[in-house]
Amino acid sequence: MAAEQAETHDVLLEYRREENSSTGCIVTQIEGSAVSIEKFERITFRDLLTRLARTLAKTAGVPRVILRRTDCVNLFPYVLDRGTVELFRTDPVAAIHSMTFETPEAVVVKKPQNTPVEPAPLRVGYDTLADAFGELVYVRTRATSIECPGCGMWGEVNVSRTGRGVFTCKRKCASNFRVTISLTRLWAAVSVDALLDNEHMTRFFLPRSWNDGRSWISREELKTKYTAYTAEKEKACSLLATTG
Ligand SMILES: [Zn+2]
């Protein structure tokens, strides 16, 4: 696990392309709360990157930069690698130059190429979402893939406009492992029920905080944990019902 920063700065760049122009906003967040929002309309991609560079110059430390195309639902949020973020701060001209050739768009245009994508940095403000155990558990995402909760290998998944899709593992789980996922921030949520419905699976790859630092959890352990969670929840709900 990576070390936690004192304060998590995130810069979210959300935009949609219309022909050769981009419309969207740059949101700066500290610990998950927006501290500034800059909107832009019909600007060139170069201008968009210039604005991003300006925002990064004003941000303390090296923030995490997340790019999201709002017009491409199949493209998951994309996290800029730290090297590029640092380049934006030290040499914005070089960074802008490198980005106009190597942008997330490139992934959309040339699709079959299985280019490795920089994995998302591990700890961020809203990663706490993935730390807790509940009806849903979370798996990592990058570009158009998720980290299979069956085997831990990366696999592609198509999602609808609402961020939902059915993931079928084509790697180690040999295509007979299917779960519905829904994108939440940088994570894909999977219901524990759906995992357990895959009855042939004897263990799951869920390296989350709630799993006590382990990568795997056996079917029995997951079931036990889920039963305990459900019982706890029902108790809380009935308590609310009687006191309410
Ligand atoms: Zn798998």
PDB file of C-alpha atoms in Angstrom, residues 51-131:
ATOM      1  CA  ARG A  51      -5.555  25.654 -18.848  1.00  0.00           C
ATOM      2  CA  LEU A  52      -4.721  22.367 -17.160  1.00  0.00           C
ATOM      3  CA  ALA A  53      -1.064  23.447 -16.887  1.00  0.00           C
ATOM      4  CA  ARG A  54      -2.158  26.742 -15.339  1.00  0.00           C
ATOM      5  CA  THR A  55      -4.315  24.938 -12.798  1.00  0.00           C
ATOM      6  CA  LEU A  56      -1.486  22.548 -11.934  1.00  0.00           C
ATOM      7  CA  ALA A  57       0.927  25.445 -11.463  1.00  0.00           C
ATOM      8  CA  LYS A  58      -1.431  26.842  -8.818  1.00  0.00           C
ATOM      9  CA  THR A  59      -1.915  23.514  -7.030  1.00  0.00           C
ATOM     10  CA  ALA A  60       0.261  22.546  -4.091  1.00  0.00           C
ATOM     11  CA  GLY A  61       2.331  19.389  -4.383  1.00  0.00           C
ATOM     12  CA  VAL A  62       1.782  16.935  -7.186  1.00  0.00           C
ATOM     13  CA  PRO A  63      -1.960  16.390  -7.477  1.00  0.00           C
ATOM     14  CA  ARG A  64      -3.607  13.424  -9.032  1.00  0.00           C
ATOM     15  CA  VAL A  65      -4.964  14.368 -12.440  1.00  0.00           C
ATOM     16  CA  ILE A  66      -7.991  12.526 -13.745  1.00  0.00           C
ATOM     17  CA  LEU A  67      -9.203  12.979 -17.291  1.00  0.00           C
ATOM     18  CA  ARG A  68     -12.696  11.968 -18.231  1.00  0.00           C
ATOM     19  CA  ARG A  69     -14.330  12.146 -21.625  1.00  0.00           C
ATOM     20  CA  THR A  70     -18.028  12.734 -21.031  1.00  0.00           C
ATOM     21  CA  ASP A  71     -18.856  11.856 -24.636  1.00  0.00           C
ATOM     22  CA  CYS A  72     -17.186   8.426 -24.575  1.00  0.00           C
ATOM     23  CA  VAL A  73     -18.972   6.292 -22.041  1.00  0.00           C
ATOM     24  CA  ASN A  74     -16.858   3.276 -22.822  1.00  0.00           C
ATOM     25  CA  LEU A  75     -13.690   5.040 -21.866  1.00  0.00           C
ATOM     26  CA  PHE A  76     -13.172   4.928 -18.138  1.00  0.00           C
ATOM     27  CA  PRO A  77     -11.630   7.854 -16.272  1.00  0.00           C
ATOM     28  CA  TYR A  78      -7.944   8.066 -17.011  1.00  0.00           C
ATOM     29  CA  VAL A  79      -5.317   8.975 -14.441  1.00  0.00           C
ATOM     30  CA  LEU A  80      -2.292  10.856 -15.721  1.00  0.00           C
ATOM     31  CA  ASP A  81       0.929   9.237 -14.654  1.00  0.00           C
ATOM     32  CA  ARG A  82       2.964  11.135 -12.089  1.00  0.00           C
ATOM     33  CA  GLY A  83       5.776  11.831 -14.549  1.00  0.00           C
ATOM     34  CA  THR A  84       3.431  13.710 -16.884  1.00  0.00           C
ATOM     35  CA  VAL A  85       1.902  15.679 -14.006  1.00  0.00           C
ATOM     36  CA  GLU A  86       5.394  16.693 -12.877  1.00  0.00           C
ATOM     37  CA  LEU A  87       6.305  17.657 -16.431  1.00  0.00           C
ATOM     38  CA  PHE A  88       3.221  19.898 -16.561  1.00  0.00           C
ATOM     39  CA  ARG A  89       4.567  21.735 -13.561  1.00  0.00           C
ATOM     40  CA  THR A  90       8.202  21.964 -14.574  1.00  0.00           C
ATOM     41  CA  ASP A  91       7.947  22.262 -18.347  1.00  0.00           C
ATOM     42  CA  PRO A  92       4.341  22.860 -19.432  1.00  0.00           C
ATOM     43  CA  VAL A  93       5.318  23.390 -23.055  1.00  0.00           C
ATOM     44  CA  ALA A  94       6.939  19.963 -23.260  1.00  0.00           C
ATOM     45  CA  ALA A  95       4.021  18.389 -21.400  1.00  0.00           C
ATOM     46  CA  ILE A  96       1.448  19.925 -23.737  1.00  0.00           C
ATOM     47  CA  HIS A  97       3.506  18.793 -26.695  1.00  0.00           C
ATOM     48  CA  SER A  98       3.695  15.220 -25.414  1.00  0.00           C
ATOM     49  CA  MET A  99      -0.020  15.193 -24.616  1.00  0.00           C
ATOM     50  CA  THR A 100      -1.158  16.315 -28.038  1.00  0.00           C
ATOM     51  CA  PHE A 101       0.422  13.157 -29.393  1.00  0.00           C
ATOM     52  CA  GLU A 102      -0.332  10.844 -26.529  1.00  0.00           C
ATOM     53  CA  THR A 103      -3.779  11.496 -25.205  1.00  0.00           C
ATOM     54  CA  PRO A 104      -6.558   9.268 -23.940  1.00  0.00           C
ATOM     55  CA  GLU A 105      -8.185   9.841 -27.339  1.00  0.00           C
ATOM     56  CA  ALA A 106      -5.500   7.744 -28.887  1.00  0.00           C
ATOM     57  CA  VAL A 107      -6.944   4.796 -26.984  1.00  0.00           C
ATOM     58  CA  VAL A 108     -10.328   5.362 -28.617  1.00  0.00           C
ATOM     59  CA  VAL A 109      -8.999   5.675 -32.129  1.00  0.00           C
ATOM     60  CA  LYS A 110      -6.696   2.673 -32.281  1.00  0.00           C
ATOM     61  CA  LYS A 111      -8.612   0.165 -30.224  1.00  0.00           C
ATOM     62  CA  PRO A 112      -7.354  -3.403 -30.628  1.00  0.00           C
ATOM     63  CA  GLN A 113      -3.796  -2.637 -29.579  1.00  0.00           C
ATOM     64  CA  ASN A 114      -3.362  -3.865 -26.059  1.00  0.00           C
ATOM     65  CA  THR A 115      -1.200  -0.971 -24.917  1.00  0.00           C
ATOM     66  CA  PRO A 116      -0.314  -1.060 -21.242  1.00  0.00           C
ATOM     67  CA  VAL A 117      -1.903   1.770 -19.311  1.00  0.00           C
ATOM     68  CA  GLU A 118      -0.296   3.292 -16.248  1.00  0.00           C
ATOM     69  CA  PRO A 119      -2.089   1.815 -13.248  1.00  0.00           C
ATOM     70  CA  ALA A 120      -3.952   4.311 -11.128  1.00  0.00           C
ATOM     71  CA  PRO A 121      -2.077   5.522  -8.047  1.00  0.00           C
ATOM     72  CA  LEU A 122      -3.299   3.517  -5.106  1.00  0.00           C
ATOM     73  CA  ARG A 123      -4.470   5.973  -2.483  1.00  0.00           C
ATOM     74  CA  VAL A 124      -6.824   8.861  -3.100  1.00  0.00           C
ATOM     75  CA  GLY A 125      -9.533  10.583  -1.142  1.00  0.00           C
ATOM     76  CA  TYR A 126     -12.453   8.567  -2.397  1.00  0.00           C
ATOM     77  CA  ASP A 127     -10.605   5.284  -2.305  1.00  0.00           C
ATOM     78  CA  THR A 128     -12.149   4.946   1.142  1.00  0.00           C
ATOM     79  CA  LEU A 129     -15.219   3.792  -0.759  1.00  0.00           C
ATOM     80  CA  ALA A 130     -13.387   0.632  -1.709  1.00  0.00           C
ATOM     81  CA  ASP A 131     -12.025   0.085   1.800  1.00  0.00           C
TER      82      ASP A 131
END
